[in-house]
Amino acid sequence: MEWLRSCRAWLGRAWNAPGHERNTVLLVGKSALASTLAWWVAHDLLNASSPAFAPFSAVLIMNATIYKSVWQALRYTAAVTVGVAVQAAIGFVVGPDLFAFLLVAVIALCIGRWPALGEQRSQVATAAFFAFSTYASATTTGDKVNQLGQIIVLVLIGCGLGLIVNLCIAPPLRYRSAEHGLQVLASEIETLLDDMADGLCTGDVDAERAGKWRRAGESAQRAVGQARAGLSTAENSLPFNPRRLLPAHRSYLSFERYRQSVDALERAVYQLGSLTRSLGRWRETESTYTYAPALKAYADFAASLRDIAHVIAELDSDTLSEQAAEMCRLATIAQEALQKVLGAAQENELPLSDASRPYGVLVVEATRLMEEFQNTCDSLKDTADA
């Protein structure tokens, strides 16, 4: 029953709202349709001896974006053509014996190392082996040529039908992927800053908490990669996609603001890593200076940055103008909090120039963090006002 409830919940999400579940359903449905059409053409219309090549090709090139589907189709067709050509060259010269198979395997596997074929490189050897089997079972020279050529034709049919189905049925336009990736990254940063603000405010900067901050920083670094992948998916969903011409989507076709924001937040993540390491050494090195006021000021500064990250974590292109204005307001508050950090360091005469103590690093990283968050706010506001 639990499994059934999970399935119903998953199907409910797919039906009610766009997202991963709906995208999965669409991709499975389109793959099933394209493969069925390819099988019908290859088996029923052409009466091909190896009709499975067509539906296999249709499914293999089906991708989340049309741009990637086109590239997969080109690379897969090239890989199969090369594999069949290798078999044809060796087969007609040496013949279908064991030594010929060895030559085909070695040559195809070597060509399969060619980076230009991307992830379809392994298909060179696969196509060569299938072609060898087809070649060996044919009885006449004309039949051998016909069977080898048929493999390439079936691949072209499968790829063509896969592209047509992907293009005509709900072609994916994943501009929300860039937004979602930025949201996830900002959420990770918000979580880290929230815990830092709490720990600094209470003076709880022990080894255990510092370790927790380091792990949160590592999670944020992984989120940077996810954000860049989402941005790449969004950009790749535009080429060859007719939906980008519709008026409803024209305002979502530029991703420069997301790129600039991800770049700035990536730098902020690395600076937070340096900051957490310095804070972890704070207790170990401090024995003379009174640092409670500086800790409190730093806690307020971290909290102000957390508030900005919270807004970015809920970013929505439809309400970007209002959110950008709110982020700029919060950035002004964060600038004031930064000045209090600098003032606390001066009032307590902290040794900022002492390389053996963490104070200088803390102040420098605070300034750099503010710069990156300000850059993010300005970038989003400029594009919202454009």
CSV table of C-alpha atoms in Angstrom, one decimal:
chain,number,residue,atom,x,y,z
A,1,MET,CA,0.0,0.0,0.0
A,2,GLU,CA,2.8,2.4,0.8
A,3,TRP,CA,4.3,1.7,-2.7
A,4,LEU,CA,0.9,2.4,-4.3
A,5,ARG,CA,0.5,5.7,-2.4
A,6,SER,CA,4.0,6.7,-3.5
A,7,CYS,CA,3.1,6.0,-7.1
A,8,ARG,CA,-0.1,8.0,-6.8
A,9,ALA,CA,1.7,10.9,-5.3
A,10,TRP,CA,4.3,10.8,-8.0
A,11,LEU,CA,1.6,10.7,-10.8
A,12,GLY,CA,-0.2,13.5,-9.0
A,13,ARG,CA,2.9,15.7,-9.1
A,14,ALA,CA,3.3,14.9,-12.8
A,15,TRP,CA,-0.3,15.8,-13.6
A,16,ASN,CA,-0.6,18.9,-11.5
A,17,ALA,CA,2.6,20.9,-12.0
A,18,PRO,CA,5.6,21.1,-14.3
A,19,GLY,CA,8.8,19.6,-12.9
A,20,HIS,CA,10.9,16.5,-12.9
A,21,GLU,CA,8.0,14.1,-12.8
A,22,ARG,CA,6.2,15.6,-15.7
A,23,ASN,CA,9.4,15.9,-17.8
A,24,THR,CA,10.0,12.2,-17.1
A,25,VAL,CA,6.5,11.2,-18.2
A,26,LEU,CA,6.9,13.3,-21.4
A,27,LEU,CA,10.3,11.8,-22.2
A,28,VAL,CA,9.0,8.2,-21.7
A,29,GLY,CA,5.9,8.9,-23.7
A,30,LYS,CA,7.8,10.4,-26.6
A,31,SER,CA,10.4,7.7,-26.6
A,32,ALA,CA,7.7,5.0,-26.7
A,33,LEU,CA,5.9,6.7,-29.6
A,34,ALA,CA,9.1,7.3,-31.6
A,35,SER,CA,10.3,3.7,-31.1
A,36,THR,CA,6.8,2.3,-32.1
A,37,LEU,CA,6.7,4.4,-35.2
A,38,ALA,CA,10.3,3.4,-36.0
A,39,TRP,CA,9.5,-0.3,-35.5
A,40,TRP,CA,6.4,0.0,-37.7
A,41,VAL,CA,8.4,1.6,-40.5
A,42,ALA,CA,11.3,-0.9,-40.3
A,43,HIS,CA,9.3,-4.1,-39.7
A,44,ASP,CA,6.0,-3.6,-41.4
A,45,LEU,CA,6.8,-1.2,-44.3
A,46,LEU,CA,10.4,-2.1,-45.1
A,47,ASN,CA,10.4,-5.7,-43.9
A,48,ALA,CA,14.0,-5.2,-42.7
A,49,SER,CA,16.0,-8.1,-41.5
A,50,SER,CA,17.2,-6.2,-38.4
A,51,PRO,CA,14.3,-3.8,-37.6
A,52,ALA,CA,15.4,-3.3,-34.0
A,53,PHE,CA,18.0,-0.8,-35.1
A,54,ALA,CA,15.3,1.8,-35.9
A,55,PRO,CA,13.5,1.9,-32.5
A,56,PHE,CA,16.8,1.6,-30.7
A,57,SER,CA,18.1,4.6,-32.5
A,58,ALA,CA,14.9,6.6,-31.9
A,59,VAL,CA,15.1,6.0,-28.1
A,60,LEU,CA,18.9,6.6,-27.9
A,61,ILE,CA,18.8,10.1,-29.4
A,62,MET,CA,15.7,11.2,-27.4
A,63,ASN,CA,16.9,13.9,-25.0
A,64,ALA,CA,15.6,16.6,-22.7
A,65,THR,CA,16.4,19.3,-25.3
A,66,ILE,CA,16.1,19.3,-29.1
A,67,TYR,CA,19.6,20.7,-29.4
A,68,LYS,CA,21.1,17.7,-27.6
A,69,SER,CA,18.9,15.3,-29.5
A,70,VAL,CA,20.3,16.7,-32.8
A,71,TRP,CA,23.8,16.4,-31.6
A,72,GLN,CA,23.2,12.8,-30.3
A,73,ALA,CA,21.6,11.9,-33.7
A,74,LEU,CA,24.6,13.3,-35.7
A,75,ARG,CA,27.2,11.6,-33.5
A,76,TYR,CA,25.3,8.3,-33.3
A,77,THR,CA,24.8,8.2,-37.0
A,78,ALA,CA,28.5,9.0,-37.6
A,79,ALA,CA,29.5,6.3,-35.1
A,80,VAL,CA,27.3,3.6,-36.7
A,81,THR,CA,28.4,4.6,-40.2
A,82,VAL,CA,32.1,4.3,-39.2
A,83,GLY,CA,31.5,1.0,-37.5
A,84,VAL,CA,29.7,-0.4,-40.6
A,85,ALA,CA,32.4,1.0,-42.9
A,86,VAL,CA,35.2,-0.7,-40.8
A,87,GLN,CA,33.3,-4.0,-41.1
A,88,ALA,CA,32.7,-3.6,-44.8
A,89,ALA,CA,36.4,-2.8,-45.5
A,90,ILE,CA,37.7,-5.7,-43.5
A,91,GLY,CA,35.0,-8.1,-44.5
A,92,PHE,CA,35.4,-7.7,-48.2
A,93,VAL,CA,39.2,-7.9,-48.0
A,94,VAL,CA,39.7,-10.6,-45.4
A,95,GLY,CA,36.4,-12.4,-45.2
A,96,PRO,CA,34.1,-13.4,-42.3
A,97,ASP,CA,36.5,-15.4,-40.2
A,98,LEU,CA,37.8,-15.1,-36.7
A,99,PHE,CA,40.9,-13.1,-37.7
A,100,ALA,CA,38.7,-10.6,-39.6
A,101,PHE,CA,36.6,-10.2,-36.4
A,102,LEU,CA,39.8,-9.5,-34.4
A,103,LEU,CA,40.8,-6.8,-36.9
A,104,VAL,CA,37.3,-5.3,-36.8
A,105,ALA,CA,37.3,-5.2,-33.0
A,106,VAL,CA,40.7,-3.6,-32.7
A,107,ILE,CA,40.1,-0.9,-35.3
A,108,ALA,CA,36.6,-0.1,-34.1
A,109,LEU,CA,37.6,0.1,-30.5
A,110,CYS,CA,40.5,2.4,-31.4
A,111,ILE,CA,38.2,4.7,-33.4
A,112,GLY,CA,35.8,4.5,-30.5
A,113,ARG,CA,38.4,6.5,-28.5
A,114,TRP,CA,37.8,9.5,-30.8
A,115,PRO,CA,36.5,12.4,-28.6
A,116,ALA,CA,34.6,14.0,-31.4
A,117,LEU,CA,31.9,11.3,-31.2
A,118,GLY,CA,31.3,12.2,-27.5
A,119,GLU,CA,29.2,9.6,-25.5
A,120,GLN,CA,28.4,7.8,-28.7
A,121,ARG,CA,31.9,6.6,-29.2
A,122,SER,CA,31.1,3.1,-27.9
A,123,GLN,CA,28.6,2.7,-30.7
A,124,VAL,CA,31.4,2.4,-33.3
A,125,ALA,CA,32.3,-1.1,-31.9
A,126,THR,CA,28.7,-2.0,-31.3
A,127,ALA,CA,27.7,-1.2,-34.9
A,128,ALA,CA,30.8,-3.0,-36.2
A,129,PHE,CA,29.9,-6.2,-34.3
A,130,PHE,CA,26.3,-6.2,-35.4
A,131,ALA,CA,27.4,-5.5,-38.9
A,132,PHE,CA,29.9,-8.4,-38.7
A,133,SER,CA,27.1,-10.7,-37.6
A,134,THR,CA,24.8,-9.5,-40.5
A,135,TYR,CA,27.7,-9.8,-43.0
A,136,ALA,CA,28.6,-13.3,-41.9
A,137,SER,CA,25.0,-14.5,-42.2
A,138,ALA,CA,24.5,-13.2,-45.8
A,139,THR,CA,25.1,-15.6,-48.6
A,140,THR,CA,25.9,-13.4,-51.7
A,141,THR,CA,27.9,-10.3,-52.2
A,142,GLY,CA,24.9,-8.3,-53.2
A,143,ASP,CA,23.1,-9.4,-50.1
A,144,LYS,CA,26.0,-8.5,-47.9
A,145,VAL,CA,26.1,-5.0,-49.3
A,146,ASN,CA,22.3,-4.6,-49.0
A,147,GLN,CA,22.4,-5.8,-45.3
A,148,LEU,CA,25.2,-3.4,-44.3
A,149,GLY,CA,23.5,-0.5,-46.1
A,150,GLN,CA,20.2,-1.4,-44.4
A,151,ILE,CA,21.7,-0.9,-41.0
A,152,ILE,CA,22.6,2.7,-41.8
A,153,VAL,CA,19.2,3.4,-43.3
A,154,LEU,CA,17.4,2.0,-40.2
A,155,VAL,CA,19.5,4.2,-38.0
A,156,LEU,CA,18.6,7.3,-40.1
A,157,ILE,CA,14.9,6.3,-39.9
A,158,GLY,CA,15.1,5.9,-36.1
A,159,CYS,CA,17.0,9.1,-35.6
A,160,GLY,CA,14.7,11.0,-37.9
A,161,LEU,CA,11.5,9.8,-36.3
A,162,GLY,CA,13.0,10.5,-32.8
A,163,LEU,CA,13.8,14.1,-33.8
A,164,ILE,CA,10.4,14.7,-35.4
A,165,VAL,CA,8.5,13.4,-32.3
A,166,ASN,CA,10.7,15.4,-29.9
A,167,LEU,CA,10.2,18.5,-32.1
A,168,CYS,CA,6.4,18.2,-32.6
A,169,ILE,CA,5.2,17.0,-29.2
A,170,ALA,CA,5.8,19.4,-26.4
A,171,PRO,CA,9.3,20.4,-27.4
A,172,PRO,CA,11.1,21.0,-24.1
A,173,LEU,CA,11.9,24.6,-23.2
A,174,ARG,CA,13.7,24.4,-19.9
A,175,TYR,CA,14.3,28.1,-19.1
A,176,ARG,CA,13.2,27.3,-15.5
A,177,SER,CA,16.2,25.0,-15.0
A,178,ALA,CA,18.5,28.0,-14.8
A,179,GLU,CA,16.2,29.6,-12.2
A,180,HIS,CA,15.9,26.4,-10.2
A,181,GLY,CA,19.7,25.8,-10.1
A,182,LEU,CA,20.3,29.3,-8.8
A,183,GLN,CA,17.5,28.7,-6.2
A,184,VAL,CA,19.2,25.5,-4.9
A,185,LEU,CA,22.6,27.2,-4.7
A,186,ALA,CA,21.2,30.2,-2.8
A,187,SER,CA,19.3,27.9,-0.4
A,188,GLU,CA,22.6,26.0,0.5
A,189,ILE,CA,24.3,29.4,1.1
A,190,GLU,CA,21.3,30.5,3.2
A,191,THR,CA,21.5,27.4,5.4
A,192,LEU,CA,25.2,27.9,6.0
A,193,LEU,CA,24.9,31.6,6.8
A,194,ASP,CA,22.0,31.0,9.1
A,195,ASP,CA,23.9,28.6,11.2
A,196,MET,CA,27.0,30.8,11.1
A,197,ALA,CA,24.9,33.7,12.4
A,198,ASP,CA,23.5,31.6,15.2
A,199,GLY,CA,26.9,30.2,16.2
A,200,LEU,CA,28.7,33.6,16.1
A,201,CYS,CA,25.9,35.3,18.1
A,202,THR,CA,26.1,32.8,20.9
A,203,GLY,CA,29.9,32.5,20.8
A,204,ASP,CA,29.6,28.9,19.9
A,205,VAL,CA,32.5,28.4,17.5
A,206,ASP,CA,33.8,25.0,18.7
A,207,ALA,CA,35.4,22.3,16.5
A,208,GLU,CA,32.2,20.4,16.1
A,209,ARG,CA,30.3,23.5,14.7
A,210,ALA,CA,33.2,24.5,12.5
A,211,GLY,CA,33.2,21.0,11.0
A,212,LYS,CA,29.5,21.4,10.4
A,213,TRP,CA,30.2,24.7,8.5
A,214,ARG,CA,32.8,23.0,6.4
A,215,ARG,CA,30.4,20.3,5.4
A,216,ALA,CA,27.8,22.9,4.6
A,217,GLY,CA,30.3,24.7,2.5
A,218,GLU,CA,31.1,21.5,0.6
A,219,SER,CA,27.4,21.0,-0.1
A,220,ALA,CA,27.2,24.5,-1.5
A,221,GLN,CA,30.2,23.8,-3.8
A,222,ARG,CA,28.3,20.8,-5.2
A,223,ALA,CA,25.3,23.0,-5.7
A,224,VAL,CA,27.4,25.3,-7.8
A,225,GLY,CA,27.9,22.4,-10.3
A,226,GLN,CA,24.2,21.7,-10.3
A,227,ALA,CA,23.4,25.4,-10.9
A,228,ARG,CA,25.8,25.4,-13.9
A,229,ALA,CA,24.2,22.2,-15.2
A,230,GLY,CA,20.8,23.8,-14.9
A,231,LEU,CA,22.0,26.9,-16.8
A,232,SER,CA,23.5,24.7,-19.5
A,233,THR,CA,20.2,22.8,-19.9
A,234,ALA,CA,18.2,26.0,-20.1
A,235,GLU,CA,20.5,27.4,-22.8
A,236,ASN,CA,20.5,24.2,-24.8
A,237,SER,CA,16.7,24.0,-24.8
A,238,LEU,CA,16.5,27.1,-27.1
A,239,PRO,CA,18.2,26.1,-30.4
A,240,PHE,CA,15.9,24.5,-33.0
A,241,ASN,CA,12.9,24.9,-30.6
A,242,PRO,CA,9.9,26.5,-32.2
A,243,ARG,CA,8.3,27.3,-28.8
A,244,ARG,CA,10.9,30.1,-28.3
A,245,LEU,CA,9.1,32.1,-31.0
A,246,LEU,CA,5.8,32.2,-29.0
A,247,PRO,CA,5.1,35.6,-27.3
A,248,ALA,CA,4.6,33.8,-23.9
A,249,HIS,CA,8.2,32.7,-23.8
A,250,ARG,CA,10.1,35.6,-25.4
A,251,SER,CA,10.8,37.3,-22.1
A,252,TYR,CA,12.5,34.2,-20.7
A,253,LEU,CA,15.1,33.6,-23.4
A,254,SER,CA,18.1,35.4,-21.9
A,255,PHE,CA,20.1,33.7,-19.2
A,256,GLU,CA,22.9,36.3,-18.7
A,257,ARG,CA,21.5,37.4,-15.4
A,258,TYR,CA,21.6,33.8,-14.1
A,259,ARG,CA,25.1,33.3,-15.4
A,260,GLN,CA,26.3,36.5,-13.7
A,261,SER,CA,24.5,35.5,-10.5
A,262,VAL,CA,25.9,32.0,-10.4
A,263,ASP,CA,29.4,33.3,-11.1
A,264,ALA,CA,29.1,35.8,-8.2
A,265,LEU,CA,27.6,33.2,-5.8
A,266,GLU,CA,30.3,30.7,-6.8
A,267,ARG,CA,33.0,33.1,-5.7
A,268,ALA,CA,31.0,33.8,-2.5
A,269,VAL,CA,31.0,30.0,-1.8
A,270,TYR,CA,34.8,29.8,-2.0
A,271,GLN,CA,35.1,32.9,0.2
A,272,LEU,CA,32.7,31.3,2.7
A,273,GLY,CA,35.0,28.3,2.7
A,274,SER,CA,37.9,30.5,3.6
A,275,LEU,CA,35.8,32.2,6.2
A,276,THR,CA,34.7,29.0,8.0
A,277,ARG,CA,38.3,27.8,8.1
A,278,SER,CA,39.3,31.0,9.7
A,279,LEU,CA,36.5,30.9,12.2
A,280,GLY,CA,37.5,27.3,13.0
A,281,ARG,CA,40.9,28.6,14.0
A,282,TRP,CA,39.5,31.5,16.0
A,283,ARG,CA,39.2,29.6,19.3
A,284,GLU,CA,42.6,27.9,18.8
A,285,THR,CA,44.5,31.2,18.3
A,286,GLU,CA,42.6,33.7,20.5
A,287,SER,CA,43.9,34.0,24.1
A,288,THR,CA,44.5,37.7,24.6
A,289,TYR,CA,42.0,39.9,22.7
A,290,THR,CA,38.4,40.5,23.5
A,291,TYR,CA,36.5,39.3,20.5
A,292,ALA,CA,32.9,39.1,21.7
A,293,PRO,CA,31.8,42.4,20.1
A,294,ALA,CA,33.5,41.4,16.8
A,295,LEU,CA,31.7,38.0,16.9
A,296,LYS,CA,28.3,39.8,17.5
A,297,ALA,CA,29.0,42.2,14.6
A,298,TYR,CA,30.0,39.3,12.3
A,299,ALA,CA,26.8,37.4,13.3
A,300,ASP,CA,24.7,40.4,12.3
A,301,PHE,CA,26.6,40.6,9.0
A,302,ALA,CA,26.1,36.9,8.3
A,303,ALA,CA,22.4,37.3,9.1
A,304,SER,CA,22.0,40.2,6.7
A,305,LEU,CA,23.6,38.1,3.9
A,306,ARG,CA,21.4,35.2,4.8
A,307,ASP,CA,18.3,37.4,4.2
A,308,ILE,CA,19.6,38.2,0.7
A,309,ALA,CA,20.2,34.5,0.0
A,310,HIS,CA,16.7,33.7,1.1
A,311,VAL,CA,15.2,36.0,-1.5
A,312,ILE,CA,17.4,34.5,-4.2
A,313,ALA,CA,16.4,31.0,-3.0
A,314,GLU,CA,12.8,32.0,-3.9
A,315,LEU,CA,13.6,33.7,-7.1
A,316,ASP,CA,10.8,33.9,-9.7
A,317,SER,CA,11.1,35.4,-13.1
A,318,ASP,CA,7.5,36.6,-13.0
A,319,THR,CA,8.2,38.7,-9.9
A,320,LEU,CA,11.8,39.6,-10.5
A,321,SER,CA,11.4,43.3,-10.3
A,322,GLU,CA,9.9,43.2,-6.8
A,323,GLN,CA,12.4,40.7,-5.6
A,324,ALA,CA,15.4,42.7,-7.1
A,325,ALA,CA,14.2,45.8,-5.3
A,326,GLU,CA,14.0,43.8,-2.0
A,327,MET,CA,17.5,42.4,-2.5
A,328,CYS,CA,18.9,45.9,-3.1
A,329,ARG,CA,17.2,47.1,0.1
A,330,LEU,CA,18.7,44.2,2.0
A,331,ALA,CA,22.1,44.8,0.4
A,332,THR,CA,22.1,48.3,1.9
A,333,ILE,CA,21.4,46.8,5.4
A,334,ALA,CA,24.3,44.3,4.8
A,335,GLN,CA,26.6,47.2,3.8
A,336,GLU,CA,25.8,48.9,7.2
A,337,ALA,CA,26.4,45.6,9.0
A,338,LEU,CA,29.8,45.3,7.3
A,339,GLN,CA,30.8,48.8,8.5
A,340,LYS,CA,29.9,47.6,12.0
A,341,VAL,CA,32.2,44.7,11.6
A,342,LEU,CA,35.0,47.0,10.5
A,343,GLY,CA,34.2,49.3,13.4
A,344,ALA,CA,34.3,46.5,16.0
A,345,ALA,CA,37.7,45.4,14.7
A,346,GLN,CA,39.0,48.9,15.1
A,347,GLU,CA,37.4,49.6,18.5
A,348,ASN,CA,38.8,46.4,20.0
A,349,GLU,CA,42.2,47.0,18.3
A,350,LEU,CA,42.2,43.5,16.8
A,351,PRO,CA,45.5,42.6,15.1
A,352,LEU,CA,44.4,42.6,11.5
A,353,SER,CA,47.9,42.6,10.2
A,354,ASP,CA,49.0,39.6,12.3
A,355,ALA,CA,49.2,36.7,9.8
A,356,SER,CA,49.2,34.2,12.7
A,357,ARG,CA,45.7,35.3,13.8
A,358,PRO,CA,42.5,35.0,11.8
A,359,TYR,CA,41.2,38.6,12.1
A,360,GLY,CA,42.6,40.0,9.0
A,361,VAL,CA,41.3,37.1,6.9
A,362,LEU,CA,37.8,37.5,8.5
A,363,VAL,CA,37.6,41.2,7.6
A,364,VAL,CA,38.9,40.7,4.1
A,365,GLU,CA,36.5,37.8,3.4
A,366,ALA,CA,33.6,39.8,4.8
A,367,THR,CA,34.4,42.6,2.4
A,368,ARG,CA,34.7,40.2,-0.6
A,369,LEU,CA,31.4,38.5,0.4
A,370,MET,CA,29.6,41.8,0.4
A,371,GLU,CA,31.0,42.6,-3.0
A,372,GLU,CA,29.7,39.3,-4.5
A,373,PHE,CA,26.3,39.6,-2.9
A,374,GLN,CA,26.1,43.2,-4.1
A,375,ASN,CA,27.1,42.2,-7.6
A,376,THR,CA,24.3,39.5,-7.6
A,377,CYS,CA,21.7,42.1,-6.5
A,378,ASP,CA,22.8,44.6,-9.0
A,379,SER,CA,22.9,42.1,-11.9
A,380,LEU,CA,19.3,40.9,-11.1
A,381,LYS,CA,18.0,44.4,-10.7
A,382,ASP,CA,19.6,45.6,-14.0
A,383,THR,CA,18.1,42.8,-16.0
A,384,ALA,CA,14.7,43.2,-14.2
A,385,ASP,CA,14.6,46.9,-15.1
A,386,ALA,CA,15.8,46.3,-18.7
